[in-house]
XYZ file of N, CA and C in Angstrom:
825
model
N 269.557 107.088 90.426
C 269.119 105.751 89.447
C 270.218 104.684 90.891
N 271.339 104.933 90.577
C 272.032 103.623 91.376
C 271.806 103.632 92.974
N 271.486 104.347 93.585
C 270.296 104.784 94.831
C 269.290 103.673 94.717
N 268.502 103.908 94.140
C 266.799 103.185 93.908
C 267.374 101.574 93.571
N 268.495 101.074 92.013
C 268.464 100.040 92.203
C 269.515 99.122 93.703
N 269.829 99.807 94.464
C 270.923 99.051 95.177
C 269.201 99.090 96.470
N 268.393 99.914 96.337
C 267.037 99.909 97.620
C 266.511 98.924 97.205
N 266.083 98.433 95.692
C 265.546 97.396 94.736
C 265.817 96.276 95.125
N 266.906 95.823 95.152
C 268.347 94.713 95.719
C 267.911 94.325 97.192
N 268.194 95.719 98.141
C 267.795 95.165 99.316
C 266.606 94.793 100.098
N 265.500 95.235 98.720
C 263.519 95.083 98.985
C 264.133 92.931 98.787
N 264.250 92.961 97.337
C 264.413 91.402 97.535
C 264.814 90.543 98.261
N 266.312 91.245 99.077
C 267.003 90.157 99.576
C 265.888 90.223 101.217
N 265.551 91.312 100.856
C 264.198 91.039 102.622
C 263.330 90.369 102.608
N 262.881 89.805 101.278
C 261.802 89.660 101.019
C 261.759 88.298 100.737
N 262.971 88.105 100.206
C 263.857 86.650 100.488
C 263.794 85.930 102.375
N 264.552 86.971 102.618
C 264.642 86.182 103.961
C 263.036 86.071 104.855
N 262.965 87.238 104.850
C 261.534 86.538 105.121
C 260.720 85.642 105.193
N 260.369 85.125 103.553
C 259.604 83.838 103.128
C 260.682 82.599 102.985
N 261.451 82.826 103.818
C 262.193 81.355 104.236
C 262.207 81.257 105.902
N 261.389 82.228 106.098
C 261.271 82.057 107.023
C 259.822 82.110 107.878
N 258.719 81.751 106.690
C 257.197 81.376 106.214
C 256.779 82.381 105.962
N 257.001 83.923 105.863
C 256.198 84.939 105.215
C 255.931 85.300 103.730
N 255.116 86.219 103.129
C 254.668 86.170 101.935
C 256.054 86.156 101.361
N 256.115 86.133 99.673
C 257.200 86.935 99.053
C 256.744 88.755 99.386
N 255.647 89.106 99.537
C 255.548 90.757 99.304
C 255.185 91.387 100.818
N 255.765 90.814 101.446
C 255.789 91.106 102.356
C 256.265 92.868 103.036
N 257.766 92.799 102.509
C 257.781 94.198 102.190
C 257.913 95.059 101.459
N 256.672 94.558 100.139
C 256.837 95.840 98.922
C 256.301 97.332 99.460
N 254.912 96.499 100.278
C 254.342 98.242 101.048
C 255.043 98.884 102.511
N 255.832 98.576 103.176
C 256.833 98.606 103.562
C 257.912 99.478 103.377
N 258.409 99.050 101.830
C 259.341 99.733 101.284
C 259.077 101.082 101.014
N 256.995 101.267 100.123
C 256.924 102.415 99.974
C 256.878 103.574 100.854
N 257.118 103.170 101.910
C 256.997 104.296 103.436
C 258.620 103.941 103.647
N 259.049 103.067 103.573
C 260.276 103.711 104.001
C 261.666 104.155 103.564
N 261.205 103.814 102.044
C 261.914 104.434 100.861
C 262.448 105.774 100.941
N 261.210 106.675 100.710
C 261.336 107.883 100.639
C 262.020 108.509 102.177
N 261.573 108.135 103.123
C 261.641 108.965 104.207
C 262.608 108.683 104.122
N 263.821 107.587 103.932
C 265.264 107.724 104.119
C 266.038 108.379 103.412
N 264.924 108.091 101.965
C 265.995 110.076 101.831
C 265.707 110.871 101.882
N 264.994 111.846 102.361
C 264.714 112.522 102.986
C 265.200 112.941 104.529
N 264.983 111.625 104.813
C 266.882 111.509 106.627
C 267.066 111.618 105.844
N 267.854 110.986 105.134
C 269.811 111.018 104.978
C 270.159 112.909 104.097
N 269.091 113.746 103.678
C 268.570 115.025 102.938
C 268.865 115.657 104.089
N 267.634 115.385 104.920
C 268.470 116.627 106.264
C 269.315 115.762 107.588
N 269.978 115.033 106.981
C 271.022 114.349 107.743
C 272.663 115.158 107.664
N 272.407 115.009 105.937
C 273.275 116.017 105.496
C 273.136 117.801 105.527
N 272.298 118.225 105.518
C 271.942 119.797 105.401
C 272.618 120.229 106.908
N 272.016 119.413 108.170
C 272.319 119.880 109.363
C 273.868 119.772 109.757
N 274.734 118.902 108.991
C 276.174 118.160 109.196
C 277.210 119.389 108.398
N 276.191 120.067 107.168
C 276.631 121.249 106.516
C 276.526 122.183 106.172
N 275.805 122.539 107.474
C 274.611 124.014 107.141
C 275.730 125.324 107.049
N 276.542 125.544 107.942
C 277.585 126.387 107.944
C 278.558 126.365 106.333
N 278.635 125.108 105.820
C 279.794 125.095 104.497
C 278.895 125.509 103.509
N 277.546 124.974 103.130
C 276.822 124.769 102.390
C 275.651 125.702 101.962
N 275.234 125.341 103.205
C 273.563 125.834 103.195
C 273.511 127.426 103.622
N 274.281 128.060 104.666
C 273.865 129.381 105.124
C 274.317 130.439 104.405
N 275.290 130.464 103.581
C 275.675 131.296 103.030
C 274.869 131.697 101.607
N 274.322 130.474 101.063
C 273.068 130.658 100.050
C 271.476 131.621 100.669
N 271.784 131.435 101.792
C 270.638 132.098 102.663
C 270.981 133.449 103.126
N 271.666 134.001 103.073
C 272.413 135.021 103.059
C 273.144 136.247 102.390
N 273.416 135.528 101.359
C 273.669 136.008 99.641
C 272.969 136.496 98.811
N 272.385 134.873 98.548
C 271.217 134.581 97.430
C 269.560 134.974 98.079
N 269.452 135.038 99.203
C 267.735 135.193 99.599
C 267.122 133.885 99.871
N 265.882 134.507 100.425
C 264.891 132.735 100.773
C 264.179 132.070 99.760
N 264.867 132.283 98.887
C 264.274 131.282 97.740
C 265.390 130.545 97.124
N 266.229 131.366 97.481
C 267.718 130.639 96.842
C 268.193 129.292 97.736
N 267.823 130.156 98.810
C 268.204 129.088 100.246
C 267.533 127.975 100.097
N 266.141 127.916 99.945
C 265.154 127.098 100.106
C 265.379 125.962 98.671
N 265.512 126.711 97.453
C 265.588 125.940 96.483
C 266.871 124.567 96.440
N 267.674 125.431 97.294
C 269.102 124.783 97.722
C 269.255 123.159 98.590
N 268.358 123.936 99.329
C 267.977 122.749 100.512
C 267.391 121.719 99.966
N 266.180 121.611 98.881
C 266.040 120.471 97.949
C 266.176 119.966 96.531
N 267.656 120.193 96.392
C 268.743 120.191 95.019
C 269.135 119.124 95.331
N 268.991 117.842 95.276
C 270.057 116.866 95.168
C 270.638 116.298 93.725
N 269.931 117.129 92.963
C 270.930 116.792 91.963
C 272.425 117.063 92.145
N 272.602 117.888 92.539
C 273.949 118.335 93.263
C 274.569 117.758 94.087
N 274.311 116.191 94.790
C 274.739 115.834 95.902
C 274.078 116.393 96.791
N 274.564 115.328 98.135
C 274.203 116.311 99.279
C 273.097 114.600 99.807
N 273.567 113.493 100.328
C 272.351 112.642 101.307
C 273.866 111.868 101.713
N 272.879 111.852 103.360
C 273.989 110.767 104.069
C 273.668 109.652 104.516
N 273.449 108.354 104.510
C 273.689 107.373 104.776
C 272.935 107.004 105.598
N 273.493 107.752 106.946
C 273.950 107.391 108.175
C 271.813 107.660 108.646
N 271.904 109.672 108.022
C 270.362 109.372 108.759
C 269.532 109.436 107.492
N 269.516 107.969 106.380
C 268.580 107.256 105.694
C 268.181 106.348 106.605
N 269.072 105.509 107.126
C 268.900 104.515 107.308
C 268.565 104.381 108.695
N 268.472 105.508 110.174
C 267.475 105.791 110.801
C 266.379 106.203 110.695
N 266.283 106.913 110.168
C 264.623 107.506 109.160
C 263.524 106.402 108.834
N 264.646 105.772 107.985
C 264.008 104.408 106.856
C 263.715 103.942 108.171
N 265.031 102.941 109.208
C 264.339 102.115 109.324
C 263.044 102.594 110.827
N 263.482 103.678 110.990
C 262.213 104.575 112.167
C 260.634 104.090 111.378
N 260.633 104.779 110.086
C 259.297 104.760 109.663
C 259.254 103.537 109.179
N 259.722 102.077 108.880
C 259.504 101.215 108.634
C 258.458 100.211 109.762
N 259.084 100.608 111.568
C 259.024 99.797 112.592
C 257.887 100.661 112.613
N 257.287 101.657 112.648
C 256.164 102.632 112.847
C 255.173 102.111 111.908
N 255.283 101.684 110.985
C 254.414 101.318 109.704
C 254.298 99.614 110.226
N 255.570 99.272 110.317
C 254.721 97.980 110.451
C 253.760 97.789 111.880
N 254.652 98.267 112.830
C 253.505 98.414 113.993
C 252.175 98.576 114.197
N 251.555 99.149 112.984
C 250.085 99.489 113.159
C 249.637 99.233 111.551
N 250.301 98.671 111.007
C 249.428 97.927 109.488
C 250.272 96.497 109.918
N 251.149 95.871 110.295
C 251.286 94.419 110.133
C 251.322 93.855 112.079
N 250.111 94.210 112.028
C 249.470 93.861 113.727
C 250.212 91.947 114.183
N 250.934 91.924 114.720
C 250.906 90.816 115.687
C 252.096 90.298 114.892
N 252.783 90.644 114.334
C 254.555 90.485 114.081
C 255.170 91.074 114.500
N 256.038 90.013 115.291
C 257.320 90.969 116.178
C 258.046 91.794 115.722
N 258.395 93.025 115.923
C 259.018 93.717 114.762
C 260.372 93.339 115.083
N 260.621 92.961 116.031
C 262.569 92.464 116.306
C 262.766 92.188 114.953
N 261.863 90.767 114.876
C 261.895 89.189 113.891
C 262.056 90.124 112.427
N 260.944 90.655 112.396
C 261.001 91.193 111.199
C 262.251 92.782 110.696
N 262.208 93.491 111.869
C 263.554 94.062 111.225
C 264.547 92.781 111.057
N 264.771 92.186 111.931
C 266.328 91.126 110.926
C 265.841 90.803 109.733
N 265.092 90.575 109.379
C 265.005 90.687 107.696
C 265.770 91.838 106.865
N 265.226 92.758 107.356
C 265.489 93.965 107.007
C 266.703 94.976 106.751
N 266.656 95.033 107.814
C 268.052 96.190 108.652
C 269.505 95.665 107.804
N 270.019 94.159 107.985
C 270.809 93.892 107.476
C 270.721 94.561 105.547
N 270.634 93.997 105.116
C 270.221 94.371 103.551
C 270.395 95.960 103.497
N 270.068 96.586 104.404
C 270.537 98.269 104.072
C 272.118 98.145 103.994
N 273.161 97.262 104.429
C 275.029 97.423 103.706
C 273.957 96.640 102.571
N 273.987 95.882 101.904
C 273.212 95.233 100.009
C 273.458 96.894 99.583
N 271.993 97.666 100.023
C 271.947 99.297 99.413
C 272.925 99.841 99.346
N 273.481 100.149 100.407
C 274.904 100.994 100.432
C 275.684 100.731 99.689
N 276.162 99.601 99.472
C 277.406 98.958 98.506
C 277.530 99.271 97.359
N 275.761 98.478 96.781
C 275.668 99.183 95.676
C 275.072 100.829 95.077
N 274.625 101.664 96.471
C 274.297 103.016 96.077
C 275.888 103.467 95.779
N 276.759 103.075 96.529
C 278.333 103.720 96.536
C 278.311 103.991 94.551
N 278.317 103.349 94.039
C 278.733 103.573 93.041
C 278.311 104.180 92.112
N 277.071 105.125 92.489
C 276.492 106.560 92.061
C 278.048 107.636 91.909
N 279.004 107.336 93.485
C 280.181 107.997 92.977
C 281.080 107.837 91.905
N 280.763 106.693 91.788
C 282.051 106.420 90.385
C 281.498 107.197 89.455
N 280.404 107.257 88.740
C 279.518 107.733 88.025
C 279.721 109.109 88.151
N 279.948 109.817 88.919
C 280.134 111.307 89.472
C 281.051 111.674 90.018
N 282.474 110.652 89.728
C 283.345 111.175 90.053
C 283.659 112.173 90.916
N 283.211 111.415 92.267
C 283.062 111.979 93.678
C 282.937 111.306 94.646
N 283.398 111.460 95.977
C 283.394 111.185 96.745
C 284.982 110.304 97.058
N 286.244 110.357 96.189
C 287.189 109.200 96.469
C 287.775 110.063 96.960
N 288.602 109.391 97.157
C 290.449 108.916 98.260
C 291.257 110.592 97.756
N 292.641 109.983 98.011
C 293.188 111.130 98.197
C 294.250 110.723 96.835
N 294.717 111.336 96.281
C 295.370 111.323 94.834
C 296.463 109.573 95.329
N 297.109 109.416 94.781
C 297.678 107.864 94.831
C 298.752 107.998 93.411
N 299.813 107.150 93.674
C 300.625 106.452 92.464
C 299.484 105.026 91.894
N 299.396 105.379 90.240
C 298.934 104.339 89.648
C 298.966 102.865 90.433
N 300.104 102.934 89.900
C 300.913 101.351 90.514
C 300.638 100.825 91.850
N 299.908 101.803 92.651
C 299.330 101.298 93.877
C 298.099 100.642 93.378
N 296.989 100.939 92.856
C 296.449 100.511 92.365
C 296.075 99.516 91.208
N 297.415 99.152 90.769
C 297.183 98.427 89.182
C 296.647 96.911 89.536
N 295.976 96.550 90.340
C 295.696 95.166 90.378
C 293.887 95.291 90.268
N 292.841 96.542 90.304
C 292.028 96.804 89.923
C 291.633 97.301 88.602
N 291.045 96.939 87.648
C 290.416 96.760 86.135
C 290.544 98.333 85.846
N 290.913 98.169 84.526
C 291.743 99.707 84.287
C 290.588 100.495 83.700
N 288.962 100.012 83.599
C 287.963 101.040 83.590
C 287.534 101.518 84.447
N 287.932 100.682 85.538
C 287.503 101.602 87.358
C 289.087 102.905 87.657
N 290.425 101.975 87.246
C 291.031 102.967 86.971
C 291.285 104.908 86.639
N 290.703 104.264 84.985
C 290.562 105.381 84.470
C 289.287 106.310 84.094
N 289.071 105.958 85.260
C 287.910 107.002 85.577
C 288.537 107.780 86.690
N 289.057 107.652 87.121
C 289.759 108.181 88.321
C 291.101 109.030 88.758
N 291.252 109.025 87.005
C 292.223 110.061 86.925
C 291.778 110.705 85.899
N 292.781 112.259 85.989
C 291.721 112.812 85.532
C 293.214 113.911 84.660
N 294.601 113.671 84.469
C 295.431 114.377 83.824
C 295.112 115.701 84.679
N 295.141 116.858 83.533
C 295.020 118.891 84.115
C 293.536 118.764 84.279
N 292.774 117.949 83.232
C 291.684 118.535 83.681
C 290.761 118.254 84.756
N 289.478 118.941 85.413
C 289.173 118.761 86.362
C 287.748 117.122 86.349
N 287.540 116.788 86.992
C 286.853 115.652 87.061
C 285.433 116.523 87.776
N 284.143 115.845 86.693
C 283.136 115.829 86.691
C 282.306 116.526 88.284
N 283.176 116.106 89.294
C 283.176 116.805 90.813
C 283.991 118.138 91.328
N 284.766 118.846 89.563
C 285.310 119.817 89.709
C 286.925 119.566 90.390
N 287.201 118.878 90.742
C 288.456 118.479 91.793
C 289.626 118.083 90.670
N 290.740 118.202 90.844
C 291.998 118.248 89.970
C 293.048 117.328 90.675
N 293.058 116.498 90.069
C 294.540 115.690 90.680
C 296.106 115.856 90.127
N 296.567 115.938 91.021
C 297.650 116.127 90.124
C 298.219 114.991 89.277
N 298.862 116.035 88.596
C 299.704 115.417 87.131
C 300.083 113.547 87.231
N 299.594 112.432 86.448
C 300.586 110.881 87.065
C 299.740 110.818 88.251
N 298.982 111.289 88.979
C 298.086 110.115 90.204
C 296.776 109.524 89.382
N 296.697 108.651 90.359
C 294.865 108.377 90.218
C 294.352 109.151 91.881
N 292.815 108.707 91.887
C 292.480 108.678 93.189
C 291.599 107.159 93.811
N 292.214 107.213 95.201
C 291.891 105.955 95.687
C 289.923 106.028 95.819
N 289.931 104.514 95.096
C 288.499 104.631 94.841
C 287.384 103.802 95.592
N 287.236 104.796 96.771
C 286.452 104.542 97.822
C 285.197 103.841 97.563
N 284.797 104.155 96.959
C 283.568 103.996 96.281
C 283.912 102.352 96.584
N 284.948 101.718 95.521
C 284.732 100.583 95.932
C 285.193 99.606 96.574
N 285.987 100.181 97.397
C 286.706 99.787 99.078
C 285.462 99.623 100.202
N 284.161 100.588 99.948
C 283.716 100.695 100.631
C 282.151 99.491 100.376
N 281.697 99.779 98.963
C 280.896 98.986 98.406
C 281.692 97.250 99.191
N 283.056 96.535 98.740
C 283.497 95.881 99.330
C 282.944 95.125 100.626
N 283.402 96.294 101.535
C 283.109 96.059 102.972
C 282.108 96.007 103.241
N 280.556 96.257 102.783
C 279.474 96.314 103.150
C 279.053 95.179 102.914
N 279.429 94.766 101.966
C 278.539 93.120 101.394
C 279.641 92.239 102.080
N 280.694 92.499 103.041
C 281.051 91.747 103.786
C 280.524 91.295 105.241
N 279.743 92.694 104.964
C 279.088 93.314 106.849
C 278.358 92.494 106.800
N 277.118 92.910 105.370
C 276.499 92.063 105.270
C 276.397 90.862 105.388
N 276.708 89.615 104.915
C 276.790 88.739 105.447
C 277.020 88.048 107.150
N 278.246 89.005 107.600
C 278.430 88.311 108.803
C 277.620 88.927 109.247
N 277.101 90.071 109.216
C 275.593 90.581 110.297
C 274.446 89.554 109.915
N 274.017 88.930 108.812
C 273.126 88.823 108.475
C 273.175 86.724 108.678
N 274.145 86.172 108.920
C 274.925 84.949 109.419
C 275.519 84.744 110.034
N 276.693 85.812 110.246
C 277.780 85.218 111.020
C 277.031 85.381 112.566
N 276.474 86.623 113.287
C 276.096 86.652 114.572
C 274.932 85.789 115.161
N 274.483 84.644 114.082
C 273.484 83.890 114.924
C 274.701 82.748 114.793
N 275.234 82.486 114.176
C 276.666 81.460 114.138
C 277.344 81.753 115.349
N 278.022 82.635 115.584
C 278.338 83.140 116.894
C 278.220 82.962 118.341
N 276.162 83.300 118.426
C 275.731 82.986 119.823
C 275.204 82.086 119.803
N 275.319 80.897 118.125
C 274.617 79.951 118.984
C 272.622 79.863 119.086
N 272.387 79.141 120.652
C 270.972 79.205 121.324
C 270.889 80.557 121.342
N 271.735 81.248 122.172
C 271.792 82.320 122.931
C 271.534 83.662 121.950
N 271.171 83.763 120.782
C 271.032 84.095 119.525
C 269.144 84.936 119.559
N 268.859 86.236 120.248
C 267.428 86.838 120.016
C 267.056 87.913 118.844
N 265.541 87.483 118.752
C 265.755 89.012 117.303
C 266.114 89.726 117.684
N 266.697 90.460 117.226
C 266.955 91.853 117.186
C 268.725 92.442 117.213
N 269.131 91.061 117.301
C 270.666 91.042 116.872
C 271.399 92.143 115.972
N 270.521 91.122 114.592
C 271.062 91.397 113.809
C 270.933 93.058 113.008
N 269.523 93.626 113.584
C 269.222 94.865 112.980
C 270.154 95.771 114.196
N 270.456 95.348 115.371
C 271.457 96.144 116.253
C 273.030 96.218 115.749
N 273.562 95.057 115.428
C 274.567 94.284 114.405
C 275.043 96.155 113.244
N 273.412 95.813 112.760
C 273.867 96.671 111.501
C 274.526 97.877 111.964
N 273.955 98.469 113.263
C 274.570 99.879 113.680
C 276.347 99.746 113.924
N 276.661 98.301 114.664
C 277.940 98.150 114.688
C 278.835 98.321 113.808
N 278.509 97.339 112.822
C 279.091 97.035 111.400
C 279.621 98.371 110.193
N 277.972 99.665 110.722
C 278.212 100.665 109.986
C 279.649 101.737 110.623
N 279.296 101.753 112.249
C 280.459 102.395 112.954
C 281.854 101.930 112.149
N 282.395 100.472 112.420
C 283.354 100.175 112.069
C 283.775 100.534 110.539
N 283.299 100.237 109.752
C 283.404 101.122 108.426
C 283.449 102.308 108.023
N 282.786 103.427 108.437
C 282.938 104.514 108.869
C 284.261 104.903 109.273
N 285.055 104.291 110.281
C 285.646 104.573 111.270
C 286.775 104.048 109.932
N 286.984 102.766 109.248
C 287.910 102.795 107.879
C 288.068 103.289 107.128
N 287.032 104.244 106.925
C 287.009 105.035 105.465
C 287.339 106.587 105.755
N 286.779 107.002 106.681
C 286.790 108.079 106.334
C 288.091 109.083 106.611
N 289.365 108.258 107.316
C 290.935 109.232 107.242
C 290.819 108.450 105.382
N 290.646 107.714 104.787
C 291.179 107.352 103.846
C 290.497 108.248 102.449
N 289.263 108.686 102.700
C 288.782 109.975 102.159
C 289.329 111.778 101.895
N 289.355 111.748 100.665
C 289.960 112.923 100.102
C 289.006 114.443 100.921
N 289.722 115.190 101.204
C 289.243 116.061 102.679
C 288.042 116.498 101.809
N 288.123 117.540 100.724
C 287.782 118.232 99.901
C 285.998 117.803 100.071
N 285.479 116.020 100.577
C 284.476 115.670 100.378
C 283.879 115.200 102.130
N 284.358 115.726 102.735
C 284.186 115.051 104.350
C 283.579 116.387 104.889
N 282.006 115.364 104.919
C 280.503 115.984 104.933
C 281.052 117.383 106.312
N 280.566 118.078 105.550
C 281.050 119.274 106.418
C 282.084 120.845 107.060
N 283.103 119.930 106.363
C 284.242 120.530 105.890
C 284.603 121.291 105.185
N 285.400 120.691 104.071
C 285.048 120.858 102.545
C 287.089 121.435 102.273
N 288.084 120.972 103.228
C 288.751 121.840 102.958
C 290.112 120.607 103.775
N 291.525 120.964 103.047
C 292.286 120.450 103.570
C 292.942 120.824 105.377
N 292.287 122.387 105.234
C 292.786 122.896 106.494
C 292.341 121.916 107.662
N 290.924 121.562 107.655
C 290.613 121.111 107.965
C 290.047 119.368 108.604
N 291.263 119.268 107.552
C 290.696 117.540 107.357
C 291.935 116.724 109.083
N 292.587 116.795 109.851
C 292.577 117.107 111.000
C 291.567 117.173 111.687
N 290.305 117.955 112.101
C 289.953 117.614 112.646
C 288.303 117.104 112.139
N 288.335 117.016 110.968
C 287.274 115.777 110.313
C 287.405 114.642 110.845
N 288.729 114.042 110.265
C 288.990 112.955 110.994
C 288.010 112.643 112.139
N 289.032 113.370 112.833
C 288.260 113.087 114.623
C 287.046 113.014 114.311
N 285.868 113.675 113.804
C 284.914 113.973 113.823
C 284.133 113.027 113.041
N 285.095 112.315 112.429
C 284.452 111.145 111.268
C 284.762 109.936 112.414
N 285.650 110.433 113.329
C 285.843 109.100 114.148
C 284.614 108.486 115.812
N 284.310 110.172 115.664
C 283.742 109.832 117.123
C 282.691 109.536 116.783
N 281.989 110.120 115.147
C 280.699 109.569 115.271
C 280.716 107.740 114.533
N 281.439 107.709 114.046
C 281.712 105.707 113.943
C 281.858 104.887 115.052
N 282.567 105.875 116.111
C 282.335 104.967 116.995
C 281.041 105.116 118.118
N 280.733 106.628 118.270
C 279.289 106.341 118.808
C 278.178 105.108 118.241
N 278.156 104.665 117.149
C 277.486 104.291 115.851
C 278.225 102.675 117.180
N 279.011 101.874 117.009
C 279.782 100.738 117.343
C 279.214 101.025 118.648
N 279.544 101.528 119.966
C 279.383 101.736 121.226
C 277.272 101.968 121.056
N 276.686 102.205 120.135
C 274.904 101.994 120.335
C 275.174 100.679 119.721
N 275.413 100.226 118.983
C 275.291 98.589 118.298
C 275.467 97.999 119.463
N 276.528 97.931 120.124
C 276.924 97.113 121.124
C 276.073 97.141 122.597
N 275.531 98.554 123.178
C 274.675 98.689 124.037
C 273.368 97.832 123.629
N 272.783 98.161 122.527
C 271.220 97.904 122.226
C 271.413 95.899 121.731
N 272.142 95.458 121.655
C 272.989 93.748 122.293
C 272.262 93.293 123.353
N 273.209 94.276 123.647
C 273.159 94.102 125.202
C 271.886 94.553 125.909
N 271.778 95.042 125.938
C 270.109 95.760 126.315
C 268.504 94.871 126.063
N 269.180 94.245 124.953
C 268.236 92.856 123.670
C 268.339 91.962 124.883
N 269.508 91.327 125.263
C 269.810 90.497 126.330
C 269.233 90.305 127.398
N 269.886 90.976 128.222
C 269.377 91.393 129.855
C 267.750 92.047 129.957
N 267.682 92.647 128.870
C 265.596 92.973 128.991
C 265.084 91.557 128.847
N 265.299 90.952 127.480
C 264.886 89.897 128.409
C 265.198 88.591 128.706
N 266.265 88.875 129.477
C 266.591 87.859 130.814
C 265.477 87.697 131.594
N 265.539 89.434 132.015
C 264.417 90.100 133.478
C 263.258 89.943 132.731
N 263.014 89.886 131.887
C 261.561 89.894 131.706
C 261.310 88.518 131.655
N 261.837 87.083 131.497
C 261.630 85.831 131.508
C 261.417 85.408 133.040
């Protein structure tokens, strides 16, 4: 429910940005009907690949093929990776627009929509709040006394386990990563959607905002992963794997940053030589 709400807000923002540039208010409505389900599928596939050994392989080995296949489709228990969702969703949208929005510049319309994925991510992260999952390390309550009590009350559990099954040390609270990431996502949306044009000025090219999304996502991942409770690090799930997991997440975030920078540079270089 939270993910759908975030996606609809991203859709509204995309349509608003397109409308300001002369397109219809409903320009992305049909695109959304294709991109969103493809994004969900991509998010699930990415999660399955990353967590295959720790979460899915044993089910196939010990419970049989039927139970294993059912586990692959059981998203109610969690398991959506935004990396795969963004990549699959964007690709599906571009392919759709290539054949159904003929004549419209793909990079231009991508710039209307791709940065708004950050809005969807920022809203979607609040699903972790309601599920009491994907939070940070246990810390003293004094470290987060500036956060509203209704948030922090959901980040502590005394001696009982949270909905996700994790028991925190008595007298501690979990770092609300969903709150931190949602703020970062919204900040980077404005930086990508408005800051890139302001910095590049007349040198701005269509597509820079789209590629800037990958750059900004990599920064967010590099900042957030070391703060995450090791039990919620995708593909690892244990304190003994914390160091290795951090390096894995670090390199993934760095890869997104390098890809974003490379695409922006190529966008300018290729246009220059084509001209």
